[in-house]
mmCIF file of C-alpha atoms in Angstrom:
data_model
loop_
_atom_site.group_PDB
_atom_site.id
_atom_site.type_symbol
_atom_site.label_atom_id
_atom_site.label_comp_id
_atom_site.label_asym_id
_atom_site.label_seq_id
_atom_site.Cartn_x
_atom_site.Cartn_y
_atom_site.Cartn_z
ATOM 1 C CA MET Q 631 -29.677 -12.766 2.820
ATOM 2 C CA GLU Q 632 -27.103 -10.551 1.137
ATOM 3 C CA MET Q 633 -25.818 -13.176 -1.282
ATOM 4 C CA THR Q 634 -29.307 -14.025 -2.553
ATOM 5 C CA VAL Q 635 -30.022 -10.370 -3.234
ATOM 6 C CA ASP Q 636 -26.593 -9.922 -4.838
ATOM 7 C CA LEU Q 637 -27.082 -12.907 -7.096
ATOM 8 C CA GLN Q 638 -30.521 -11.753 -8.269
ATOM 9 C CA HIS Q 639 -29.216 -8.253 -8.913
ATOM 10 C CA ARG Q 640 -26.441 -9.558 -11.149
ATOM 11 C CA LYS Q 641 -28.620 -11.860 -13.227
ATOM 12 C CA ARG Q 642 -29.729 -10.299 -16.499
ATOM 13 C CA LEU Q 643 -30.051 -11.218 -20.139
ATOM 14 C CA SER Q 644 -26.675 -11.747 -21.746
ATOM 15 C CA GLY Q 645 -25.559 -9.280 -24.427
ATOM 16 C CA CYS Q 646 -25.324 -10.195 -28.081
ATOM 17 C CA ARG Q 647 -22.656 -12.824 -28.766
ATOM 18 C CA LEU Q 648 -21.358 -10.685 -31.590
ATOM 19 C CA ALA Q 649 -20.677 -7.926 -29.093
ATOM 20 C CA LEU Q 650 -18.741 -10.360 -26.951
ATOM 21 C CA ALA Q 651 -16.694 -11.418 -29.952
ATOM 22 C CA LEU Q 652 -15.882 -7.805 -30.770
ATOM 23 C CA LEU Q 653 -14.828 -7.162 -27.176
ATOM 24 C CA ALA Q 654 -12.673 -10.269 -27.000
ATOM 25 C CA CYS Q 655 -10.924 -9.244 -30.190
ATOM 26 C CA GLY Q 656 -10.185 -5.737 -28.977
ATOM 27 C CA GLY Q 657 -13.210 -4.219 -30.743
ATOM 28 C CA LEU Q 658 -11.894 -4.986 -34.251
ATOM 29 C CA LEU Q 659 -14.387 -6.697 -36.527
ATOM 30 C CA SER Q 660 -11.632 -7.964 -38.819
ATOM 31 C CA ALA Q 661 -10.016 -9.794 -35.917
ATOM 32 C CA CYS Q 662 -13.095 -12.003 -35.532
ATOM 33 C CA SER Q 663 -14.364 -12.326 -39.073
ATOM 34 C CA LYS Q 664 -16.352 -15.320 -40.290
ATOM 35 C CA GLY Q 665 -13.143 -16.667 -41.710
ATOM 36 C CA ASP Q 666 -11.506 -16.854 -38.290
ATOM 37 C CA SER Q 667 -10.836 -20.563 -37.758
ATOM 38 C CA TYR Q 668 -9.502 -20.336 -34.206
ATOM 39 C CA VAL Q 669 -10.450 -23.350 -32.092
ATOM 40 C CA PRO Q 670 -9.646 -22.892 -28.400
ATOM 41 C CA PRO Q 671 -7.606 -25.559 -26.599
ATOM 42 C CA ASP Q 672 -9.426 -27.867 -24.190
ATOM 43 C CA PRO Q 673 -7.009 -28.161 -21.248
ATOM 44 C CA PHE Q 674 -9.422 -29.092 -18.433
ATOM 45 C CA TYR Q 675 -12.093 -31.591 -17.497
ATOM 46 C CA TYR Q 676 -14.611 -31.552 -14.670
ATOM 47 C CA PHE Q 677 -13.366 -33.891 -11.952
ATOM 48 C CA ALA Q 678 -15.359 -33.690 -8.718
ATOM 49 C CA SER Q 679 -17.396 -31.470 -6.395
ATOM 50 C CA TYR Q 680 -17.295 -31.299 -2.603
ATOM 51 C CA PRO Q 681 -19.849 -29.804 -0.176
ATOM 52 C CA VAL Q 682 -18.882 -26.737 1.842
ATOM 53 C CA GLY Q 683 -20.920 -24.244 3.865
ATOM 54 C CA LYS Q 684 -23.846 -22.214 2.590
ATOM 55 C CA ASN Q 685 -23.202 -19.662 -0.163
ATOM 56 C CA PRO Q 686 -19.389 -19.744 -0.462
ATOM 57 C CA THR Q 687 -18.040 -16.416 -1.728
ATOM 58 C CA THR Q 688 -14.304 -17.163 -2.027
ATOM 59 C CA VAL Q 689 -12.028 -20.145 -2.470
ATOM 60 C CA THR Q 690 -8.322 -19.898 -1.639
ATOM 61 C CA THR Q 691 -5.545 -22.464 -1.961
ATOM 62 C CA ALA Q 692 -2.690 -23.025 0.496
ATOM 63 C CA ASP Q 693 -0.968 -25.758 2.512
ATOM 64 C CA PHE Q 694 -2.479 -25.478 5.993
ATOM 65 C CA ASN Q 695 -1.179 -28.729 7.499
ATOM 66 C CA ARG Q 696 2.370 -28.563 6.096
ATOM 67 C CA ASP Q 697 2.238 -31.808 4.119
ATOM 68 C CA GLN Q 698 3.239 -30.091 0.839
ATOM 69 C CA ILE Q 699 -0.192 -30.809 -0.653
ATOM 70 C CA THR Q 700 -2.616 -28.073 -1.676
ATOM 71 C CA ASP Q 701 -5.600 -27.541 0.616
ATOM 72 C CA LEU Q 702 -8.687 -25.372 0.114
ATOM 73 C CA ILE Q 703 -10.432 -22.807 2.294
ATOM 74 C CA THR Q 704 -13.754 -21.081 1.562
ATOM 75 C CA THR Q 705 -15.687 -18.262 3.201
ATOM 76 C CA ASN Q 706 -19.354 -19.244 3.576
ATOM 77 C CA ILE Q 707 -21.335 -16.052 3.980
ATOM 78 C CA SER Q 708 -24.743 -17.531 4.806
ATOM 79 C CA SER Q 709 -23.568 -20.114 7.349
ATOM 80 C CA ASN Q 710 -21.150 -17.772 9.151
ATOM 81 C CA SER Q 711 -18.342 -20.242 8.656
ATOM 82 C CA ILE Q 712 -15.237 -21.215 6.785
ATOM 83 C CA SER Q 713 -14.656 -24.642 5.249
ATOM 84 C CA LEU Q 714 -11.262 -26.356 5.117
ATOM 85 C CA LEU Q 715 -10.714 -29.219 2.671
ATOM 86 C CA PHE Q 716 -7.397 -31.015 2.960
ATOM 87 C CA GLY Q 717 -5.854 -32.351 -0.229
ATOM 88 C CA ASN Q 718 -4.828 -35.956 -0.783
ATOM 89 C CA GLY Q 719 -2.193 -35.125 -3.384
ATOM 90 C CA ASP Q 720 -4.046 -36.707 -6.318
ATOM 91 C CA GLY Q 721 -6.608 -34.000 -7.044
ATOM 92 C CA THR Q 722 -9.081 -35.293 -4.467
ATOM 93 C CA PHE Q 723 -9.928 -33.685 -1.123
ATOM 94 C CA ARG Q 724 -11.143 -34.950 2.220
ATOM 95 C CA ASP Q 725 -14.556 -33.981 3.537
ATOM 96 C CA GLN Q 726 -14.784 -30.406 4.731
ATOM 97 C CA VAL Q 727 -13.972 -29.282 8.236
ATOM 98 C CA GLN Q 728 -16.429 -26.454 8.789
ATOM 99 C CA VAL Q 729 -15.541 -23.862 11.430
ATOM 100 C CA LYS Q 730 -17.963 -21.290 12.807
ATOM 101 C CA VAL Q 731 -16.510 -17.793 12.616
ATOM 102 C CA CYS Q 732 -17.814 -14.235 12.515
ATOM 103 C CA GLN Q 733 -21.045 -12.956 10.964
ATOM 104 C CA GLU Q 734 -21.132 -13.150 7.159
ATOM 105 C CA PRO Q 735 -17.467 -13.730 6.280
ATOM 106 C CA ARG Q 736 -17.178 -12.380 2.745
ATOM 107 C CA SER Q 737 -13.474 -12.590 1.948
ATOM 108 C CA LEU Q 738 -10.158 -13.542 3.521
ATOM 109 C CA ALA Q 739 -6.410 -13.099 3.242
ATOM 110 C CA LEU Q 740 -3.532 -15.291 4.419
ATOM 111 C CA ASN Q 741 -0.240 -14.361 6.071
ATOM 112 C CA ASP Q 742 1.912 -15.244 9.072
ATOM 113 C CA PHE Q 743 0.746 -12.566 11.502
ATOM 114 C CA ASN Q 744 2.653 -13.774 14.597
ATOM 115 C CA HIS Q 745 5.901 -14.996 12.978
ATOM 116 C CA ASP Q 746 5.510 -18.617 14.039
ATOM 117 C CA GLU Q 747 5.924 -19.871 10.459
ATOM 118 C CA GLN Q 748 2.280 -21.007 10.337
ATOM 119 C CA LEU Q 749 -0.366 -19.583 8.014
ATOM 120 C CA ASP Q 750 -2.933 -17.356 9.693
ATOM 121 C CA VAL Q 751 -6.240 -16.043 8.341
ATOM 122 C CA VAL Q 752 -7.904 -12.640 8.415
ATOM 123 C CA LEU Q 753 -11.615 -12.460 7.597
ATOM 124 C CA ALA Q 754 -13.656 -9.515 6.319
ATOM 125 C CA CYS Q 755 -16.927 -10.040 8.201
ATOM 126 C CA SER Q 756 -19.476 -7.957 6.321
ATOM 127 C CA GLY Q 757 -22.422 -8.758 8.605
ATOM 128 C CA GLY Q 758 -20.541 -8.041 11.818
ATOM 129 C CA ASP Q 759 -18.721 -4.882 10.717
ATOM 130 C CA GLN Q 760 -15.359 -6.292 11.796
ATOM 131 C CA VAL Q 761 -12.191 -8.037 10.718
ATOM 132 C CA SER Q 762 -11.395 -11.258 12.529
ATOM 133 C CA ILE Q 763 -8.029 -13.000 12.998
ATOM 134 C CA LEU Q 764 -7.551 -16.788 13.112
ATOM 135 C CA LEU Q 765 -4.091 -17.971 14.181
ATOM 136 C CA GLY Q 766 -2.925 -21.199 12.560
ATOM 137 C CA ARG Q 767 -1.405 -24.051 14.525
ATOM 138 C CA GLY Q 768 0.255 -25.641 11.485
ATOM 139 C CA ASN Q 769 -1.866 -28.795 11.686
ATOM 140 C CA GLY Q 770 -4.894 -27.426 9.863
ATOM 141 C CA LYS Q 771 -6.498 -26.067 13.029
ATOM 142 C CA PHE Q 772 -6.843 -22.460 14.154
ATOM 143 C CA ASP Q 773 -7.092 -20.525 17.399
ATOM 144 C CA GLU Q 774 -9.448 -17.575 17.587
ATOM 145 C CA GLY Q 775 -7.529 -14.329 17.533
ATOM 146 C CA PRO Q 776 -8.567 -10.714 18.057
ATOM 147 C CA GLN Q 777 -11.420 -8.989 16.268
ATOM 148 C CA TYR Q 778 -11.417 -5.346 15.210
ATOM 149 C CA PRO Q 779 -14.508 -3.220 14.497
ATOM 150 C CA VAL Q 780 -14.782 -1.261 11.264
ATOM 151 C CA HIS Q 781 -17.488 0.967 9.885
ATOM 152 C CA ARG Q 782 -19.008 -0.418 7.837
ATOM 153 C CA ALA Q 783 -19.505 -3.751 5.991
ATOM 154 C CA PRO Q 784 -15.981 -4.849 5.048
ATOM 155 C CA VAL Q 785 -16.070 -6.545 1.650
ATOM 156 C CA SER Q 786 -12.417 -7.288 0.901
ATOM 157 C CA VAL Q 787 -9.124 -7.625 2.788
ATOM 158 C CA SER Q 788 -5.469 -7.926 1.769
ATOM 159 C CA SER Q 789 -2.248 -8.289 3.757
ATOM 160 C CA ASP Q 790 1.336 -7.099 3.298
ATOM 161 C CA ASP Q 791 3.928 -5.082 5.197
ATOM 162 C CA VAL Q 792 2.868 -1.542 4.263
ATOM 163 C CA ASN Q 793 4.974 0.370 6.828
ATOM 164 C CA GLY Q 794 8.286 -1.450 6.440
ATOM 165 C CA ASP Q 795 8.654 -2.767 9.998
ATOM 166 C CA GLY Q 796 8.798 -6.411 8.948
ATOM 167 C CA HIS Q 797 5.317 -7.271 10.274
ATOM 168 C CA PRO Q 798 2.262 -8.030 8.101
ATOM 169 C CA ASP Q 799 -0.387 -5.309 7.997
ATOM 170 C CA LEU Q 800 -3.959 -5.207 6.662
ATOM 171 C CA ALA Q 801 -5.898 -3.146 4.146
ATOM 172 C CA VAL Q 802 -9.683 -3.429 4.274
ATOM 173 C CA ALA Q 803 -12.241 -2.153 1.746
ATOM 174 C CA LEU Q 804 -15.446 -0.898 3.368
ATOM 175 C CA ARG Q 805 -18.812 -0.631 1.655
ATOM 176 C CA ASN Q 806 -19.239 3.040 2.599
ATOM 177 C CA ASP Q 807 -16.486 4.343 0.286
ATOM 178 C CA LYS Q 808 -13.604 3.865 2.712
ATOM 179 C CA VAL Q 809 -10.326 1.957 2.925
ATOM 180 C CA LYS Q 810 -8.997 1.174 6.412
ATOM 181 C CA ILE Q 811 -5.385 0.274 7.258
ATOM 182 C CA PHE Q 812 -4.426 -1.851 10.280
ATOM 183 C CA LEU Q 813 -0.770 -2.067 11.355
ATOM 184 C CA GLY Q 814 0.515 -5.355 12.795
ATOM 185 C CA ASN Q 815 2.882 -5.778 15.736
ATOM 186 C CA GLY Q 816 4.169 -9.237 14.767
ATOM 187 C CA ARG Q 817 2.260 -10.965 17.588
ATOM 188 C CA GLY Q 818 -1.007 -11.434 15.748
ATOM 189 C CA GLU Q 819 -2.367 -8.103 16.962
ATOM 190 C CA PHE Q 820 -3.129 -4.899 15.047
ATOM 191 C CA ARG Q 821 -3.683 -1.222 15.718
ATOM 192 C CA PRO Q 822 -5.743 1.159 13.592
ATOM 193 C CA GLY Q 823 -3.809 3.022 10.932
ATOM 194 C CA MET Q 824 -4.951 5.507 8.318
ATOM 195 C CA GLN Q 825 -8.479 5.530 6.975
ATOM 196 C CA TYR Q 826 -9.146 6.899 3.494
ATOM 197 C CA GLU Q 827 -12.509 8.014 2.166
ATOM 198 C CA TYR Q 828 -12.549 7.875 -1.596
ATOM 199 C CA GLY Q 829 -14.283 6.336 -4.578
ATOM 200 C CA ASP Q 830 -17.712 4.826 -4.979
ATOM 201 C CA THR Q 831 -18.676 1.509 -3.372
ATOM 202 C CA PRO Q 832 -15.373 -0.392 -3.143
ATOM 203 C CA THR Q 833 -15.768 -4.021 -4.166
ATOM 204 C CA SER Q 834 -12.247 -5.431 -3.855
ATOM 205 C CA LEU Q 835 -8.660 -4.457 -3.092
ATOM 206 C CA ALA Q 836 -5.182 -5.935 -3.404
ATOM 207 C CA LEU Q 837 -1.642 -5.032 -2.317
ATOM 208 C CA LYS Q 838 1.460 -5.356 -4.498
ATOM 209 C CA ASP Q 839 4.601 -3.379 -5.298
ATOM 210 C CA LEU Q 840 3.715 -1.867 -8.682
ATOM 211 C CA ASN Q 841 6.517 0.680 -9.132
ATOM 212 C CA GLN Q 842 9.420 -1.561 -8.071
ATOM 213 C CA ASP Q 843 10.461 0.530 -5.071
ATOM 214 C CA GLY Q 844 10.032 -2.297 -2.551
ATOM 215 C CA LYS Q 845 6.953 -0.699 -0.979
ATOM 216 C CA PRO Q 846 3.479 -2.249 -1.393
ATOM 217 C CA ASP Q 847 0.964 -0.244 -3.386
ATOM 218 C CA LEU Q 848 -2.812 -0.522 -3.175
ATOM 219 C CA VAL Q 849 -5.338 -1.239 -5.918
ATOM 220 C CA VAL Q 850 -9.087 -0.805 -5.326
ATOM 221 C CA THR Q 851 -12.058 -1.480 -7.620
ATOM 222 C CA ASN Q 852 -14.952 0.968 -7.311
ATOM 223 C CA GLY Q 853 -18.223 -0.657 -8.341
ATOM 224 C CA GLY Q 854 -20.620 2.243 -7.878
ATOM 225 C CA PRO Q 855 -22.331 3.979 -10.822
ATOM 226 C CA MET Q 856 -20.516 7.280 -10.212
ATOM 227 C CA LEU Q 857 -17.035 5.952 -10.910
ATOM 228 C CA SER Q 858 -16.646 2.413 -12.378
ATOM 229 C CA ALA Q 859 -12.874 2.531 -12.157
ATOM 230 C CA VAL Q 860 -9.867 0.857 -10.614
ATOM 231 C CA SER Q 861 -7.881 3.176 -8.348
ATOM 232 C CA VAL Q 862 -4.121 2.820 -7.869
ATOM 233 C CA TRP Q 863 -2.658 4.150 -4.622
ATOM 234 C CA ILE Q 864 1.148 4.361 -4.468
ATOM 235 C CA GLY Q 865 2.527 3.399 -1.055
ATOM 236 C CA ASN Q 866 4.901 5.646 0.858
ATOM 237 C CA GLY Q 867 6.328 2.725 2.814
ATOM 238 C CA ASP Q 868 5.209 4.128 6.184
ATOM 239 C CA GLY Q 869 1.644 2.842 6.221
ATOM 240 C CA THR Q 870 0.273 5.750 4.186
ATOM 241 C CA PHE Q 871 -0.585 6.076 0.494
ATOM 242 C CA ARG Q 872 -0.526 8.914 -2.028
ATOM 243 C CA ASP Q 873 -3.660 10.230 -3.685
ATOM 244 C CA PRO Q 874 -4.979 7.609 -6.094
ATOM 245 C CA LYS Q 875 -5.104 7.641 -9.862
ATOM 246 C CA ASP Q 876 -8.269 6.237 -11.458
ATOM 247 C CA TYR Q 877 -8.411 4.043 -14.555
ATOM 248 C CA LYS Q 878 -11.726 3.578 -16.298
ATOM 249 C CA THR Q 879 -13.062 0.027 -16.353
ATOM 250 C CA GLY Q 880 -16.252 -1.550 -17.628
ATOM 251 C CA ARG Q 881 -19.460 -1.134 -15.637
ATOM 252 C CA ARG Q 882 -19.501 -2.223 -11.994
ATOM 253 C CA PRO Q 883 -16.012 -3.691 -11.542
ATOM 254 C CA LEU Q 884 -16.118 -6.458 -8.956
ATOM 255 C CA GLY Q 885 -12.575 -7.717 -8.537
ATOM 256 C CA VAL Q 886 -8.934 -7.016 -9.336
ATOM 257 C CA SER Q 887 -5.921 -9.324 -9.526
ATOM 258 C CA PHE Q 888 -2.425 -9.256 -10.991
ATOM 259 C CA ALA Q 889 -0.867 -10.827 -14.094
ATOM 260 C CA ASP Q 890 1.865 -10.344 -16.691
ATOM 261 C CA PHE Q 891 -0.035 -10.512 -19.967
ATOM 262 C CA ASN Q 892 2.779 -9.303 -22.252
ATOM 263 C CA ASN Q 893 5.760 -11.028 -20.590
ATOM 264 C CA ASP Q 894 7.646 -7.822 -19.798
ATOM 265 C CA HIS Q 895 8.039 -8.822 -16.122
ATOM 266 C CA LEU Q 896 5.891 -5.858 -15.047
ATOM 267 C CA SER Q 897 2.620 -6.161 -13.128
ATOM 268 C CA ASP Q 898 -0.562 -5.863 -15.167
ATOM 269 C CA LEU Q 899 -4.126 -5.713 -13.853
ATOM 270 C CA LEU Q 900 -7.115 -7.965 -14.498
ATOM 271 C CA VAL Q 901 -10.463 -6.389 -13.581
ATOM 272 C CA ILE Q 902 -13.769 -8.295 -13.780
ATOM 273 C CA ASN Q 903 -16.802 -6.160 -14.673
ATOM 274 C CA GLY Q 904 -20.123 -7.232 -13.171
ATOM 275 C CA GLU Q 905 -22.235 -5.533 -15.826
ATOM 276 C CA GLY Q 906 -21.782 -5.618 -19.578
ATOM 277 C CA ASP Q 907 -20.412 -9.193 -19.586
ATOM 278 C CA SER Q 908 -16.790 -8.082 -19.917
ATOM 279 C CA PHE Q 909 -13.423 -7.816 -18.222
ATOM 280 C CA THR Q 910 -10.668 -5.204 -18.579
ATOM 281 C CA THR Q 911 -6.905 -5.652 -18.712
ATOM 282 C CA PHE Q 912 -4.394 -2.908 -17.963
ATOM 283 C CA LEU Q 913 -0.753 -3.253 -19.019
ATOM 284 C CA GLY Q 914 1.657 -1.851 -16.443
ATOM 285 C CA ASN Q 915 4.428 0.642 -17.201
ATOM 286 C CA GLY Q 916 6.544 -0.486 -14.240
ATOM 287 C CA ASN Q 917 6.309 2.844 -12.427
ATOM 288 C CA GLY Q 918 2.893 2.379 -10.850
ATOM 289 C CA THR Q 919 1.001 3.711 -13.867
ATOM 290 C CA PHE Q 920 -0.920 1.734 -16.474
ATOM 291 C CA GLN Q 921 -1.867 1.975 -20.117
ATOM 292 C CA GLN Q 922 -5.475 2.480 -21.152
ATOM 293 C CA GLY Q 923 -7.602 -0.535 -20.396
ATOM 294 C CA LYS Q 924 -8.589 -3.108 -23.026
ATOM 295 C CA ASP Q 925 -12.067 -4.622 -22.744
ATOM 296 C CA SER Q 926 -12.704 -8.246 -23.662
ATOM 297 C CA GLY Q 927 -15.869 -10.325 -23.698
ATOM 298 C CA ALA Q 928 -16.713 -12.877 -21.046
ATOM 299 C CA ASP Q 929 -19.875 -14.952 -20.762
ATOM 300 C CA ALA Q 930 -23.042 -13.852 -18.917
ATOM 301 C CA SER Q 931 -22.445 -12.055 -15.588
ATOM 302 C CA PRO Q 932 -18.723 -12.600 -14.941
ATOM 303 C CA ASN Q 933 -17.976 -12.448 -11.226
ATOM 304 C CA TYR Q 934 -14.329 -13.377 -10.583
ATOM 305 C CA GLY Q 935 -11.208 -14.158 -12.574
ATOM 306 C CA VAL Q 936 -7.645 -15.394 -12.273
ATOM 307 C CA ALA Q 937 -4.721 -15.253 -14.719
ATOM 308 C CA HIS Q 938 -2.352 -18.133 -15.467
ATOM 309 C CA ASP Q 939 -0.715 -19.848 -18.420
ATOM 310 C CA PHE Q 940 -3.162 -22.729 -18.936
ATOM 311 C CA ASP Q 941 -2.086 -23.967 -22.380
ATOM 312 C CA GLY Q 942 1.694 -23.973 -21.932
ATOM 313 C CA ASP Q 943 2.593 -21.247 -24.431
ATOM 314 C CA HIS Q 944 4.198 -19.013 -21.748
ATOM 315 C CA ILE Q 945 1.458 -16.381 -22.166
ATOM 316 C CA ASP Q 946 -0.989 -15.608 -19.368
ATOM 317 C CA ASP Q 947 -4.570 -16.697 -20.001
ATOM 318 C CA VAL Q 948 -7.663 -15.869 -17.955
ATOM 319 C CA ALA Q 949 -10.170 -18.114 -16.170
ATOM 320 C CA ILE Q 950 -13.476 -16.441 -15.306
ATOM 321 C CA VAL Q 951 -16.588 -17.743 -13.542
ATOM 322 C CA ASN Q 952 -19.909 -16.460 -14.907
ATOM 323 C CA LEU Q 953 -22.974 -16.352 -12.686
ATOM 324 C CA GLN Q 954 -25.843 -16.258 -15.162
ATOM 325 C CA SER Q 955 -24.440 -18.619 -17.780
ATOM 326 C CA THR Q 956 -23.302 -20.982 -14.977
ATOM 327 C CA ASP Q 957 -19.946 -21.723 -16.527
ATOM 328 C CA LEU Q 958 -16.204 -21.306 -16.353
ATOM 329 C CA SER Q 959 -14.627 -19.498 -19.313
ATOM 330 C CA ILE Q 960 -10.977 -19.861 -20.299
ATOM 331 C CA LEU Q 961 -9.736 -17.107 -22.620
ATOM 332 C CA PHE Q 962 -6.332 -17.692 -24.158
ATOM 333 C CA GLY Q 963 -3.950 -14.755 -24.291
ATOM 334 C CA ARG Q 964 -2.350 -13.247 -27.386
ATOM 335 C CA GLY Q 965 0.554 -11.794 -25.409
ATOM 336 C CA ASP Q 966 -0.597 -8.173 -25.598
ATOM 337 C CA GLY Q 967 -3.464 -8.022 -23.097
ATOM 338 C CA THR Q 968 -6.048 -9.204 -25.641
ATOM 339 C CA PHE Q 969 -7.431 -12.698 -26.112
ATOM 340 C CA HIS Q 970 -8.421 -15.204 -28.751
ATOM 341 C CA TYR Q 971 -12.115 -15.733 -29.330
ATOM 342 C CA PRO Q 972 -14.132 -17.843 -28.724
ATOM 343 C CA PRO Q 973 -13.248 -18.968 -25.191
ATOM 344 C CA ARG Q 974 -13.393 -22.532 -23.943
ATOM 345 C CA ASN Q 975 -16.397 -22.876 -21.624
ATOM 346 C CA TYR Q 976 -16.985 -25.527 -18.972
ATOM 347 C CA ARG Q 977 -20.311 -26.075 -17.229
ATOM 348 C CA THR Q 978 -20.208 -25.558 -13.449
ATOM 349 C CA LYS Q 979 -22.465 -26.043 -10.473
ATOM 350 C CA ASN Q 980 -25.023 -23.337 -9.731
ATOM 351 C CA GLY Q 981 -23.809 -19.823 -8.971
ATOM 352 C CA PRO Q 982 -20.047 -20.005 -9.669
ATOM 353 C CA PHE Q 983 -18.752 -17.112 -7.591
ATOM 354 C CA ALA Q 984 -14.956 -17.428 -7.413
ATOM 355 C CA VAL Q 985 -12.135 -19.430 -8.981
ATOM 356 C CA ALA Q 986 -8.570 -20.284 -7.981
ATOM 357 C CA SER Q 987 -5.681 -21.966 -9.766
ATOM 358 C CA TYR Q 988 -3.617 -24.542 -7.927
ATOM 359 C CA ARG Q 989 -1.025 -27.287 -8.191
ATOM 360 C CA VAL Q 990 -2.018 -30.595 -6.709
ATOM 361 C CA SER Q 991 1.190 -30.902 -4.660
ATOM 362 C CA ALA Q 992 4.359 -28.905 -4.143
ATOM 363 C CA ASP Q 993 6.452 -31.276 -6.266
ATOM 364 C CA ASN Q 994 3.878 -31.529 -9.061
ATOM 365 C CA ALA Q 995 5.379 -30.108 -12.264
ATOM 366 C CA GLU Q 996 2.272 -30.643 -14.371
ATOM 367 C CA GLU Q 997 -0.189 -27.975 -15.412
ATOM 368 C CA PRO Q 998 -2.445 -26.498 -12.703
ATOM 369 C CA GLY Q 999 -5.974 -27.400 -11.832
ATOM 370 C CA LEU Q 1000 -8.826 -24.999 -11.175
ATOM 371 C CA VAL Q 1001 -11.334 -24.928 -8.343
ATOM 372 C CA THR Q 1002 -14.567 -22.919 -8.274
ATOM 373 C CA ALA Q 1003 -16.653 -21.731 -5.321
ATOM 374 C CA ASP Q 1004 -20.249 -22.594 -6.221
ATOM 375 C CA ASN Q 1005 -22.321 -20.025 -4.345
ATOM 376 C CA GLY Q 1006 -25.723 -21.406 -5.293
ATOM 377 C CA ALA Q 1007 -24.794 -25.055 -4.778
ATOM 378 C CA GLY Q 1008 -22.861 -24.807 -1.514
ATOM 379 C CA SER Q 1009 -19.879 -26.609 -2.990
ATOM 380 C CA VAL Q 1010 -16.456 -26.341 -4.544
ATOM 381 C CA SER Q 1011 -15.780 -27.971 -7.905
ATOM 382 C CA VAL Q 1012 -12.432 -29.222 -9.153
ATOM 383 C CA PHE Q 1013 -11.346 -29.060 -12.796
ATOM 384 C CA LEU Q 1014 -8.140 -30.959 -13.512
ATOM 385 C CA HIS Q 1015 -5.778 -30.499 -16.399
ATOM 386 C CA HIS Q 1016 -5.825 -33.286 -18.987
ATOM 387 C CA GLY Q 1017 -2.244 -34.015 -17.979
ATOM 388 C CA ARG Q 1018 -3.478 -35.347 -14.640
ATOM 389 C CA THR Q 1019 -4.195 -39.056 -14.125
ATOM 390 C CA ARG Q 1020 -7.731 -39.772 -13.000
ATOM 391 C CA PRO Q 1021 -7.739 -41.537 -9.607
ATOM 392 C CA GLY Q 1022 -10.255 -44.262 -8.960
ATOM 393 C CA SER Q 1023 -12.354 -42.615 -6.216
ATOM 394 C CA VAL Q 1024 -13.288 -38.977 -5.917
ATOM 395 C CA GLY Q 1025 -15.911 -36.714 -4.391
ATOM 396 C CA THR Q 1026 -19.434 -36.212 -5.673
ATOM 397 C CA ARG Q 1027 -19.522 -36.377 -9.471
ATOM 398 C CA ASP Q 1028 -22.187 -35.376 -11.961
#
C-alpha cells in the first residue's frame, strides 16, 4: 500500500540536535548558546483520540451540519473512504461516519461548487487517477457528484475562482510533473482547463492572491531530487498562469501553506521539508515575490505544518507533525520568520501525518485547539488549549 511504502521511505535517523538548534535559530550559533534560557510555553494538552478509517492522510475542519460547531473530515487512503466526525461544542466529537468514496483519496478541498450555500468536497483520488466531487446537503451528508479522470496520480487539490466568472474552479497536482486546471460552471460540474507540465514530482499545491490584484495565484511544492523548490505561478485571472518562479527549499518539500510571520499583512509561505528534519519560511513582498527562504529545525521527519498564533503574542507560530519522532512540535515565532528554540513537543499516536488548527465553536473566543491525523493508528487526536475546560466524558484516552 502506498502509505506504508511512503512511511518507511521517510523514516530515517534524526540529525544531530545541535544542527536542529542552529537551524531553528537561523543558523547563528550565538542565538542558541548554552546561556540561552528560553523555555517554550506549554499551551496545549492531549485530550482525546477518535477512530477513523485506515491510514488517514489529511484532517480538515469545517461546519458541515450548520450548527456553528467545528466538525472534522479525514481522507483515509487505505480504506478508500472519508470519515466525518461531528463536534459537540466542548472539544469532543461523535463517533465517525465513514463514507466509501474513490480509490485512495489522498487529499481534499472544500468549497460551494453549486452555489447552494452548502459545503462541497473535492477529492484527489491517487489510486483511481481522478478527482471526485461530493455535493453537501447541509446536514452532514453528501450526494455523489461527477468524477473527472486525470493522468496521473493526483496528490493534492485546491479550489478558488481562477478565471473570474464567480464559480469555484480546481487546481490539481499530478505525480507526473503536471498541474491540471478544471473550470467550474456553478452547478457542481467542471470542464478541463489548462494543463501545465513543470517541476519535479509535485507534492502539494495551494491557491491564494499573493500580489493583491484580486486574482488567485498558485503555489506548488516540488519534492523530486532535481528541484526541491516551491514554485509560484502568478494568475492571469482567466484560468491561466504565468511561468513560475522557483524558490529553493530544504530537501524534498512535502507541503505548503500560508501565514503572516512578520505582521506586515502580506502573505508568507510555510514549507515542510521531508528530508533534513527542517522547514522553510518565505517572507512575502506583496507583489507575488518572496525573500530568500529561512530554514528552521523541526523534529524527526516533519510531514505537515500549520501556522497560527498559539501563545497569544500576536505573532504566528508553527505546529508541525513529525513521523519518526511521533510527536507534535510547536515552534514559537520571533516575528521575523525565525523561531525560538527549543520547541514544545507533544507525544502523538503512531504516524502523525497532518495537523489542523480549529476553534471548538463559532462563538468560542478562546485559543484554538489542534487535531492530528494519525496515519499509523487510524485515528485523529485532539489537543486542547489550557484555556479550555475539560468535559467529563471524551473519546478514547491514553
